[in-house]
Amino acid sequence: MIAALNGAFDDISKAMRLHRVWIALAHEDIGDQHRRTTLGPLWMLVNYFAFVGTFAFVFVTKDASNPSYIAYVAIGMLVWFYLTETITMSVSLFQREASFIQGTTLPLFVYVMRLTMQCIIRAGYSLAGCVLILLLSGYGINTNWLLSLLGLLLLILATPAFVVVFAFLGAFFPDSEFIVGNLMRVGMFFTPVFWVYSGQEGVQEYAYHWNPFTYFLEGVREPITAGIFPGHSLAVTGYFCLGLWAIALLLLGLYRKRIVFLI
Amino acid sequence: MTSITLNNVSLVYRLFEKLTLSAPGRRRSALGGNIAKSGTKQVVQALDGVSFELKAGDRLGLVGPNGAGKTTLLKVLYGIYQPSGGTISIAGKVDALFNIHIGFRPEATGRRNIVLRGLISGWTAAEIEEKMEEIIDFSELGDFIDLPFKAYSQGMAARLAFAAATTLEPEILLMDEWIGAGDASFQEKAKRRMDELAEKAGIIVLASHDDALIQRVCTKKLTLRGGRVESLA
């Protein structure tokens, strides 16, 4: 166990020393995806506005005039898009990086950070859109935004662990790419991204309280929309991060050398 | 002092039956090496008891039929595969030429691809800067270097990939087949570069099916068959 953890930390520290590699590759990835388009990466902002607009003004028309609901959806979508993209892309990570893994001695964590960086850059565009929506909705920048940053920080800290866990899952269980993709699509409806929980019973109660993604969302959202310190959400998210990182480190330590034989 | 010592190195890996919903008969992929049973698990014995010693100045040619373990041995020496038994002791900086096109991106310019290739190879910013002009000069791409890689002809792409991949200062050089690139005149230039590279490296391990090449370049020949050393001369 100790040897496995040492191996994992060794891989991570080598990858962090190679930060210029994964930062450069992530930028190229983003650039390549939009290189031939007129709007370029701004398409990510357009996508974000389209989704928030749809939910705020079309899908739930009765709340359309409520600025706090628009802010609720805007932040919910920001976090949910980030989570869903990170998780679904992680499942096929090692398969996509097969030529690098089989041809270089780069630490496995380099690929994890490459994807993490990609997801953060993409989320940066959505974040710009979210801030704009919040300002237009009458939520001026105040100290509550700093509390919201705490939630975002936890989300970012959890990202490499999410990537590791789902990348190993995808390597050992290729069918999971489709299973996870479908679950995340359905998961949006079981997570308070656009619906508001106000003490309902039944499925919504379970979906709200027993869904770890709820706390990632609320940790970012509550300070701005409710003006409260999201202590409970941050605590749950923090414990979840610790658990996820423990699994990620074990997977990395025990199985990183076997990935090359699996892909 | 540059050296490589392998003592009874073996590589056994499990044929992972990936958890899948497909029919059992379609799950297993065909791999090289000897397939054996270990309990209920199927394992591949890719290398078995490989031992040899190389010192500075040695040029080892790896020969053997397909699936003999040549590429596997090179990847074990490079550190991509971790041996499951035996010991490996390597003194010296190891560089490898397995896939010269690795990391090249079609949308990026030739110049940007050199930067990316350098980063992947572990070069510092200063080293990339220092080697940039040498690579551009060697590739003879001129103004094309600032066009996207996808605009290059096959020969131009090969020139750039070759120039970037062979700008090394290896103490130990591992090669899976001798590489060449481009038209006749560039082929000659590439051959000289490879000869220089071989000359500079303290130790070379070259896997090839070309006997004449092995005779010309190497001072030792190791024949592998089924992952085992058949002869070392």
Coordinates of C-alpha atoms in Angstrom, one line a residue:
Chain A
M1 CA 0.0 0.0 0.0
I2 CA 2.8 2.4 1.0
A3 CA 4.7 1.5 -2.1
A4 CA 1.6 2.1 -4.3
L5 CA 1.1 5.5 -2.8
N6 CA 4.8 6.4 -3.2
G7 CA 4.5 5.3 -6.8
A8 CA 1.4 7.5 -7.3
F9 CA 3.1 10.5 -5.7
D10 CA 6.2 10.0 -7.8
D11 CA 4.1 9.9 -11.0
I12 CA 2.3 13.0 -9.9
S13 CA 5.4 15.0 -9.0
K14 CA 7.1 14.1 -12.3
A15 CA 4.0 15.2 -14.2
M16 CA 3.9 18.5 -12.3
R17 CA 7.5 19.1 -13.2
L18 CA 6.4 18.6 -16.8
H19 CA 3.6 21.2 -16.5
R20 CA 4.7 23.0 -19.7
V21 CA 3.9 19.8 -21.6
W22 CA 0.3 19.4 -20.5
I23 CA -0.4 23.1 -20.6
A24 CA 0.8 23.4 -24.2
L25 CA -1.0 20.2 -25.3
A26 CA -4.3 21.3 -23.6
H27 CA -4.1 24.7 -25.4
E28 CA -3.5 22.9 -28.7
D29 CA -6.4 20.6 -28.1
I30 CA -8.8 23.6 -27.5
G31 CA -7.3 25.4 -30.5
D32 CA -7.7 22.4 -32.8
Q33 CA -11.3 21.9 -31.9
H34 CA -12.3 25.4 -33.0
R35 CA -9.5 26.3 -35.5
R36 CA -11.6 26.4 -38.6
T37 CA -14.6 28.1 -37.1
T38 CA -15.4 31.8 -37.3
L39 CA -16.1 32.2 -33.6
G40 CA -13.4 29.8 -32.4
P41 CA -13.5 29.0 -28.7
L42 CA -16.3 31.6 -28.3
W43 CA -18.6 28.8 -29.5
M44 CA -18.3 27.4 -26.0
L45 CA -19.7 30.6 -24.7
V46 CA -22.5 30.5 -27.3
N47 CA -23.3 26.9 -26.3
Y48 CA -23.5 27.9 -22.7
F49 CA -25.8 30.9 -23.4
A50 CA -28.0 28.7 -25.5
F51 CA -28.5 26.1 -22.7
V52 CA -29.0 28.6 -20.0
G53 CA -31.4 30.6 -22.2
T54 CA -33.4 27.5 -23.1
F55 CA -33.8 26.5 -19.5
A56 CA -34.4 29.9 -18.1
F57 CA -36.8 31.3 -20.8
V58 CA -38.3 28.3 -22.6
F59 CA -38.2 25.1 -20.5
V60 CA -39.4 26.6 -17.3
T61 CA -41.4 29.6 -18.4
K62 CA -43.1 30.2 -15.1
D63 CA -39.9 31.3 -13.5
A64 CA -38.5 33.2 -16.5
S65 CA -39.2 36.6 -14.9
N66 CA -37.4 35.7 -11.7
P67 CA -33.8 36.9 -11.9
S68 CA -32.7 34.7 -9.0
Y69 CA -33.9 31.6 -11.0
I70 CA -31.8 32.7 -14.0
A71 CA -28.8 33.0 -11.7
Y72 CA -29.6 29.6 -10.2
V73 CA -29.7 28.0 -13.6
A74 CA -26.6 29.9 -14.9
I75 CA -24.4 28.7 -12.0
G76 CA -26.0 25.2 -12.0
M77 CA -25.2 24.9 -15.7
L78 CA -21.7 26.1 -15.3
V79 CA -20.9 23.5 -12.7
W80 CA -22.8 20.7 -14.3
F81 CA -21.3 21.3 -17.8
Y82 CA -17.8 21.2 -16.1
L83 CA -18.6 18.0 -14.2
T84 CA -20.2 16.1 -17.1
E85 CA -17.6 17.1 -19.6
T86 CA -14.7 16.1 -17.2
I87 CA -16.3 12.7 -16.4
T88 CA -17.4 11.7 -19.9
M89 CA -14.1 12.7 -21.5
S90 CA -12.1 10.9 -18.8
V91 CA -13.6 7.5 -19.5
S92 CA -11.8 7.3 -22.9
L93 CA -8.7 9.2 -21.8
F94 CA -6.1 6.4 -21.9
Q95 CA -7.5 5.1 -25.2
R96 CA -7.1 8.5 -26.8
E97 CA -3.6 8.8 -25.4
A98 CA -2.6 5.3 -26.5
S99 CA 0.2 6.3 -28.9
F100 CA 1.8 8.5 -26.3
I101 CA 1.5 5.9 -23.5
Q102 CA 3.0 3.2 -25.8
G103 CA 5.7 5.4 -27.3
T104 CA 6.9 7.7 -24.5
T105 CA 7.9 7.5 -20.9
L106 CA 5.7 10.5 -19.9
P107 CA 4.1 10.0 -16.5
L108 CA 0.5 8.9 -16.7
F109 CA -0.6 11.9 -14.7
V110 CA 0.5 14.2 -17.6
Y111 CA -2.5 13.0 -19.5
V112 CA -4.7 13.5 -16.5
M113 CA -3.5 17.1 -16.2
R114 CA -3.8 17.6 -19.9
L115 CA -7.5 16.8 -19.7
T116 CA -8.0 18.7 -16.5
M117 CA -6.4 21.8 -18.1
Q118 CA -8.7 21.4 -21.2
C119 CA -11.8 21.2 -19.0
I120 CA -10.7 24.3 -17.0
I121 CA -10.0 26.3 -20.1
R122 CA -13.5 25.4 -21.5
A123 CA -15.1 26.2 -18.2
G124 CA -13.4 29.6 -18.3
Y125 CA -15.5 30.5 -21.3
S126 CA -18.7 29.4 -19.5
L127 CA -17.6 31.2 -16.4
A128 CA -17.3 34.5 -18.4
G129 CA -20.8 33.9 -19.6
C130 CA -22.1 33.1 -16.2
V131 CA -20.6 36.3 -14.7
L132 CA -22.2 38.3 -17.4
I133 CA -25.6 36.7 -16.8
L134 CA -25.2 37.3 -13.0
L135 CA -24.4 40.9 -13.5
L136 CA -27.3 41.4 -16.0
S137 CA -29.6 39.7 -13.4
G138 CA -28.7 42.3 -10.9
Y139 CA -26.1 40.3 -8.8
G140 CA -23.4 42.8 -8.4
I141 CA -19.9 41.6 -7.4
N142 CA -19.6 41.3 -3.6
T143 CA -17.8 39.4 -0.9
N144 CA -20.2 36.4 -1.4
W145 CA -18.5 35.8 -4.7
L146 CA -15.3 35.0 -2.8
L147 CA -17.2 32.2 -0.9
S148 CA -18.4 30.9 -4.2
L149 CA -14.7 30.7 -5.3
L150 CA -14.1 28.3 -2.5
G151 CA -16.6 25.9 -4.1
L152 CA -15.0 26.4 -7.5
L153 CA -11.6 25.7 -5.9
L154 CA -12.8 22.4 -4.4
L155 CA -14.3 21.5 -7.8
I156 CA -10.9 22.1 -9.5
L157 CA -9.1 20.2 -6.8
A158 CA -11.4 17.2 -7.3
T159 CA -11.0 17.3 -11.1
P160 CA -7.7 15.3 -11.5
A161 CA -9.1 12.7 -9.1
F162 CA -12.3 12.4 -11.1
V163 CA -10.2 12.0 -14.2
V164 CA -8.0 9.3 -12.8
V165 CA -10.9 7.3 -11.4
F166 CA -13.0 7.4 -14.6
A167 CA -10.0 6.9 -16.9
F168 CA -9.1 3.7 -15.1
L169 CA -12.7 2.6 -15.2
G170 CA -12.7 3.2 -18.9
A171 CA -9.5 1.2 -19.4
F172 CA -10.6 -1.8 -17.4
F173 CA -14.3 -1.6 -18.5
P174 CA -14.6 -0.1 -22.0
D175 CA -18.3 -0.4 -22.0
S176 CA -18.4 2.2 -19.3
E177 CA -17.8 4.9 -21.9
F178 CA -21.4 4.5 -23.0
I179 CA -22.8 3.7 -19.6
V180 CA -21.2 6.8 -18.0
G181 CA -22.2 9.0 -21.0
N182 CA -25.8 7.9 -20.6
L183 CA -25.8 8.2 -16.8
M184 CA -24.4 11.8 -17.0
R185 CA -27.1 12.7 -19.6
V186 CA -29.8 11.3 -17.3
G187 CA -28.0 12.6 -14.2
M188 CA -28.7 16.2 -15.2
F189 CA -32.4 15.5 -14.4
F190 CA -31.5 14.0 -11.0
T191 CA -29.3 16.9 -10.0
P192 CA -30.6 20.3 -9.0
V193 CA -29.2 22.0 -12.0
F194 CA -32.4 23.6 -13.2
W195 CA -35.0 22.4 -10.7
V196 CA -35.2 23.9 -7.3
Y197 CA -35.5 21.8 -4.2
S198 CA -37.8 23.2 -1.6
G199 CA -38.5 20.3 0.7
Q200 CA -40.3 18.0 -1.8
E201 CA -40.5 14.4 -0.9
G202 CA -40.0 11.3 -3.0
V203 CA -37.4 11.1 -5.8
Q204 CA -36.4 14.8 -5.7
E205 CA -35.6 14.4 -2.0
Y206 CA -33.2 11.5 -2.6
A207 CA -31.9 13.1 -5.7
Y208 CA -31.0 16.2 -3.8
H209 CA -29.6 14.8 -0.6
W210 CA -27.9 11.6 -1.8
N211 CA -26.4 13.0 -4.9
P212 CA -22.7 14.2 -4.5
F213 CA -23.0 16.5 -7.4
T214 CA -25.7 18.5 -5.5
Y215 CA -23.1 19.6 -3.1
F216 CA -20.6 20.6 -5.8
L217 CA -23.3 22.8 -7.3
E218 CA -24.6 24.3 -4.0
G219 CA -21.1 25.0 -2.8
V220 CA -20.7 27.4 -5.7
R221 CA -24.3 28.6 -6.0
E222 CA -25.5 29.2 -2.5
P223 CA -23.2 32.1 -1.6
I224 CA -24.5 34.1 -4.6
T225 CA -28.1 33.1 -5.0
A226 CA -28.9 32.6 -1.3
G227 CA -26.2 34.8 0.2
I228 CA -25.2 32.2 2.8
F229 CA -22.0 30.4 3.6
P230 CA -22.3 26.9 2.1
G231 CA -20.7 25.2 5.1
H232 CA -22.5 21.9 4.7
S233 CA -22.0 21.7 1.0
L234 CA -18.3 22.5 1.3
A235 CA -17.9 19.9 4.0
V236 CA -19.6 17.2 2.0
T237 CA -17.6 18.2 -1.1
G238 CA -14.4 18.2 0.9
Y239 CA -14.9 14.7 2.3
F240 CA -16.0 13.5 -1.2
C241 CA -12.8 15.0 -2.6
L242 CA -10.7 13.3 0.0
G243 CA -12.3 9.9 -0.7
L244 CA -12.0 10.4 -4.4
W245 CA -8.4 11.3 -4.2
A246 CA -7.7 8.3 -2.0
I247 CA -9.2 6.0 -4.7
A248 CA -7.4 7.9 -7.4
L249 CA -4.0 7.6 -5.7
L250 CA -4.5 3.9 -5.1
L251 CA -5.5 3.3 -8.7
L252 CA -2.5 5.3 -10.0
G253 CA -0.1 3.6 -7.6
L254 CA -1.3 0.0 -8.2
Y255 CA -2.2 0.0 -11.9
R256 CA -0.4 2.8 -13.7
K257 CA 2.2 0.4 -15.1
R258 CA -0.5 -1.9 -16.4
I259 CA -2.3 0.6 -18.5
V260 CA 0.1 0.2 -21.3
F261 CA -0.9 -3.5 -21.6
L262 CA -4.6 -2.7 -21.6
I263 CA -5.0 -0.1 -24.3
Chain B
M1 CA 30.3 5.2 -17.6
T2 CA 27.5 4.2 -20.0
S3 CA 26.4 0.6 -19.5
I4 CA 23.4 -1.7 -19.7
T5 CA 23.1 -4.9 -17.7
L6 CA 20.2 -7.2 -17.9
N7 CA 20.0 -10.2 -15.6
N8 CA 17.4 -12.8 -16.2
V9 CA 14.8 -10.3 -17.2
S10 CA 11.3 -11.5 -17.9
L11 CA 8.1 -9.8 -18.8
V12 CA 4.9 -11.6 -18.1
Y13 CA 1.6 -9.8 -18.4
R14 CA -1.9 -10.9 -17.9
L15 CA -4.2 -11.0 -20.9
F16 CA -6.7 -8.7 -19.2
E17 CA -10.2 -9.8 -20.1
K18 CA -11.7 -6.4 -20.1
L19 CA -15.1 -6.4 -18.4
T20 CA -17.4 -6.1 -21.3
L21 CA -20.9 -7.1 -22.3
S22 CA -19.8 -8.7 -25.6
A23 CA -19.7 -12.4 -26.2
P24 CA -16.8 -14.2 -24.4
G25 CA -15.3 -15.5 -27.7
R26 CA -14.8 -12.0 -29.0
R27 CA -13.1 -10.5 -25.9
R28 CA -9.5 -11.6 -26.3
S29 CA -7.1 -9.6 -28.5
A30 CA -4.3 -11.3 -30.4
L31 CA -0.9 -10.4 -28.9
G32 CA 2.6 -11.6 -29.6
G33 CA 4.7 -13.8 -27.2
N34 CA 3.9 -17.1 -25.7
I35 CA 0.4 -17.4 -24.3
A36 CA 0.2 -19.6 -21.2
K37 CA -2.2 -20.4 -18.4
S38 CA -1.6 -19.3 -14.9
G39 CA -4.4 -20.7 -12.8
T40 CA -7.6 -19.5 -14.5
K41 CA -5.8 -16.5 -16.0
Q42 CA -4.2 -16.3 -19.4
V43 CA -0.8 -14.7 -19.4
V44 CA 1.7 -13.7 -22.1
Q45 CA 5.3 -14.5 -21.6
A46 CA 6.8 -11.7 -23.7
L47 CA 10.4 -12.0 -22.4
D48 CA 11.9 -14.9 -20.6
G49 CA 15.3 -14.9 -18.8
V50 CA 16.9 -12.3 -21.0
S51 CA 20.5 -11.5 -19.9
F52 CA 23.2 -9.5 -21.5
E53 CA 25.7 -6.8 -20.7
L54 CA 26.6 -3.8 -22.9
K55 CA 29.3 -1.2 -22.3
A56 CA 30.2 2.1 -24.0
G57 CA 31.0 1.5 -27.7
D58 CA 28.7 -1.5 -28.0
R59 CA 26.2 -1.6 -30.8
L60 CA 23.7 -4.4 -30.3
G61 CA 21.5 -5.6 -33.1
L62 CA 18.2 -7.3 -32.0
V63 CA 17.0 -9.9 -34.6
G64 CA 14.3 -12.5 -34.6
P65 CA 11.0 -13.2 -36.3
N66 CA 7.9 -11.2 -35.7
G67 CA 6.6 -11.6 -32.1
A68 CA 10.1 -12.7 -30.9
G69 CA 10.2 -9.8 -28.3
K70 CA 12.5 -7.3 -30.0
T71 CA 10.2 -4.2 -29.6
T72 CA 9.2 -5.4 -26.2
L73 CA 12.8 -5.6 -25.1
L74 CA 13.4 -2.1 -26.4
K75 CA 10.4 -0.8 -24.5
V76 CA 11.6 -2.5 -21.3
L77 CA 15.0 -0.8 -21.8
Y78 CA 13.3 2.5 -22.3
G79 CA 11.0 2.1 -19.3
I80 CA 7.7 1.9 -21.0
Y81 CA 7.2 -1.7 -19.8
Q82 CA 8.2 -2.7 -16.3
P83 CA 9.8 -6.1 -16.2
S84 CA 8.1 -8.7 -14.0
G85 CA 11.3 -10.5 -13.1
G86 CA 15.1 -10.0 -13.1
T87 CA 17.1 -6.9 -12.8
I88 CA 18.0 -4.0 -15.1
S89 CA 20.8 -1.7 -14.5
I90 CA 21.2 1.3 -16.9
A91 CA 23.8 4.0 -16.6
G92 CA 23.4 6.8 -19.1
K93 CA 20.7 9.0 -20.7
V94 CA 18.4 6.8 -22.8
D95 CA 16.7 8.2 -25.9
A96 CA 14.5 6.2 -28.2
L97 CA 13.4 6.4 -31.8
F98 CA 10.3 4.3 -32.0
N99 CA 7.7 6.5 -33.7
I100 CA 9.2 9.7 -35.1
H101 CA 5.7 11.1 -35.9
I102 CA 4.5 11.0 -32.3
G103 CA 3.0 14.2 -31.0
F104 CA 2.8 16.0 -34.4
R105 CA -0.4 18.0 -34.8
P106 CA -1.8 18.6 -38.2
E107 CA -3.2 22.1 -37.4
A108 CA -0.1 23.5 -35.8
T109 CA 2.7 25.0 -37.8
G110 CA 6.0 23.2 -38.3
R111 CA 7.7 25.6 -35.9
R112 CA 5.0 25.0 -33.2
N113 CA 5.3 21.2 -33.7
I114 CA 9.1 21.5 -33.0
V115 CA 8.2 23.2 -29.7
L116 CA 5.7 20.5 -28.8
R117 CA 8.0 17.7 -29.8
G118 CA 10.8 19.3 -27.7
L119 CA 8.5 19.6 -24.7
I120 CA 7.4 16.0 -25.0
S121 CA 11.1 15.0 -25.2
G122 CA 11.8 16.8 -22.0
W123 CA 13.8 19.7 -23.5
T124 CA 13.9 23.0 -21.7
A125 CA 12.7 26.3 -23.4
A126 CA 16.3 27.2 -23.9
E127 CA 17.1 23.9 -25.5
I128 CA 14.1 24.2 -27.8
E129 CA 15.3 27.7 -28.8
E130 CA 18.8 26.4 -29.4
K131 CA 17.8 23.5 -31.5
M132 CA 15.0 25.2 -33.5
E133 CA 17.1 26.6 -36.3
E134 CA 19.2 23.5 -36.6
I135 CA 16.0 21.4 -37.1
I136 CA 14.6 23.9 -39.6
D137 CA 17.9 24.0 -41.5
F138 CA 18.2 20.2 -41.5
S139 CA 14.6 19.7 -42.7
E140 CA 15.2 22.2 -45.6
L141 CA 11.6 23.4 -45.2
G142 CA 12.3 27.1 -45.5
D143 CA 9.2 29.3 -45.3
F144 CA 7.0 26.2 -45.0
I145 CA 8.0 25.9 -41.4
D146 CA 5.4 28.6 -40.5
L147 CA 2.6 26.8 -42.4
P148 CA 0.3 24.2 -40.7
F149 CA 1.8 20.7 -40.7
K150 CA -1.3 19.4 -42.6
A151 CA -0.2 21.5 -45.6
Y152 CA 3.0 19.6 -45.9
S153 CA 3.5 16.8 -48.5
Q154 CA 4.3 13.4 -47.1
G155 CA 8.0 13.9 -47.8
M156 CA 8.1 17.3 -46.1
A157 CA 6.3 15.9 -43.1
A158 CA 8.8 13.1 -42.9
R159 CA 11.7 15.5 -43.1
L160 CA 10.4 17.6 -40.2
A161 CA 9.6 14.5 -38.1
F162 CA 13.0 13.0 -38.8
A163 CA 14.9 16.3 -38.1
A164 CA 13.1 16.8 -34.8
A165 CA 13.4 13.2 -33.7
T166 CA 17.1 12.9 -34.4
T167 CA 18.2 16.1 -32.8
L168 CA 19.3 14.1 -29.8
E169 CA 22.4 13.8 -27.7
P170 CA 21.9 10.3 -26.5
E171 CA 24.2 8.2 -24.4
I172 CA 22.1 5.2 -25.1
L173 CA 20.0 5.1 -28.2
L174 CA 17.2 2.6 -28.8
M175 CA 15.9 2.2 -32.3
D176 CA 13.1 0.1 -33.7
E177 CA 14.2 -0.2 -37.3
W178 CA 16.6 2.3 -38.9
I179 CA 14.7 5.3 -40.0
G180 CA 15.0 7.3 -43.2
A181 CA 12.9 10.0 -44.8
G182 CA 12.2 12.1 -47.9
D183 CA 13.5 12.0 -51.4
A184 CA 16.8 10.5 -52.6
S185 CA 19.0 13.4 -51.7
F186 CA 17.4 13.7 -48.2
Q187 CA 17.7 10.0 -47.8
E188 CA 21.4 10.3 -48.1
K189 CA 21.5 13.2 -45.6
A190 CA 19.3 11.2 -43.2
K191 CA 21.6 8.2 -43.5
R192 CA 24.6 10.5 -42.6
R193 CA 22.6 11.9 -39.7
M194 CA 21.8 8.4 -38.4
D195 CA 25.5 7.4 -38.8
E196 CA 26.5 10.4 -36.8
L197 CA 23.9 9.7 -34.1
A198 CA 25.1 6.1 -33.9
E199 CA 28.7 7.4 -33.6
K200 CA 27.8 9.9 -30.8
A201 CA 25.8 7.4 -28.7
G202 CA 27.7 5.4 -26.2
I203 CA 25.5 2.4 -26.7
I204 CA 23.0 1.5 -29.5
V205 CA 20.4 -1.1 -29.4
L206 CA 18.8 -1.5 -32.8
A207 CA 15.9 -3.9 -33.6
S208 CA 15.7 -4.7 -37.3
H209 CA 14.8 -7.4 -39.8
D210 CA 17.5 -6.1 -42.1
D211 CA 20.6 -8.3 -41.7
A212 CA 22.8 -6.2 -43.9
L213 CA 22.0 -3.2 -41.8
I214 CA 22.7 -5.1 -38.6
Q215 CA 26.1 -6.2 -40.0
R216 CA 27.0 -2.7 -41.0
V217 CA 26.0 -0.9 -37.8
C218 CA 26.2 -3.3 -35.0
T219 CA 29.1 -5.0 -33.2
K220 CA 26.9 -7.6 -31.4
K221 CA 23.9 -9.5 -32.5
L222 CA 21.3 -10.9 -30.1
T223 CA 18.7 -13.3 -31.6
L224 CA 15.4 -13.6 -29.8
R225 CA 12.8 -16.3 -30.4
G226 CA 9.6 -16.5 -28.4
G227 CA 10.9 -14.0 -25.9
R228 CA 14.1 -16.0 -25.1
V229 CA 17.6 -15.4 -26.1
E230 CA 18.5 -17.8 -28.8
S231 CA 22.0 -16.6 -29.4
L232 CA 24.3 -13.7 -28.6
A233 CA 27.3 -13.2 -30.8

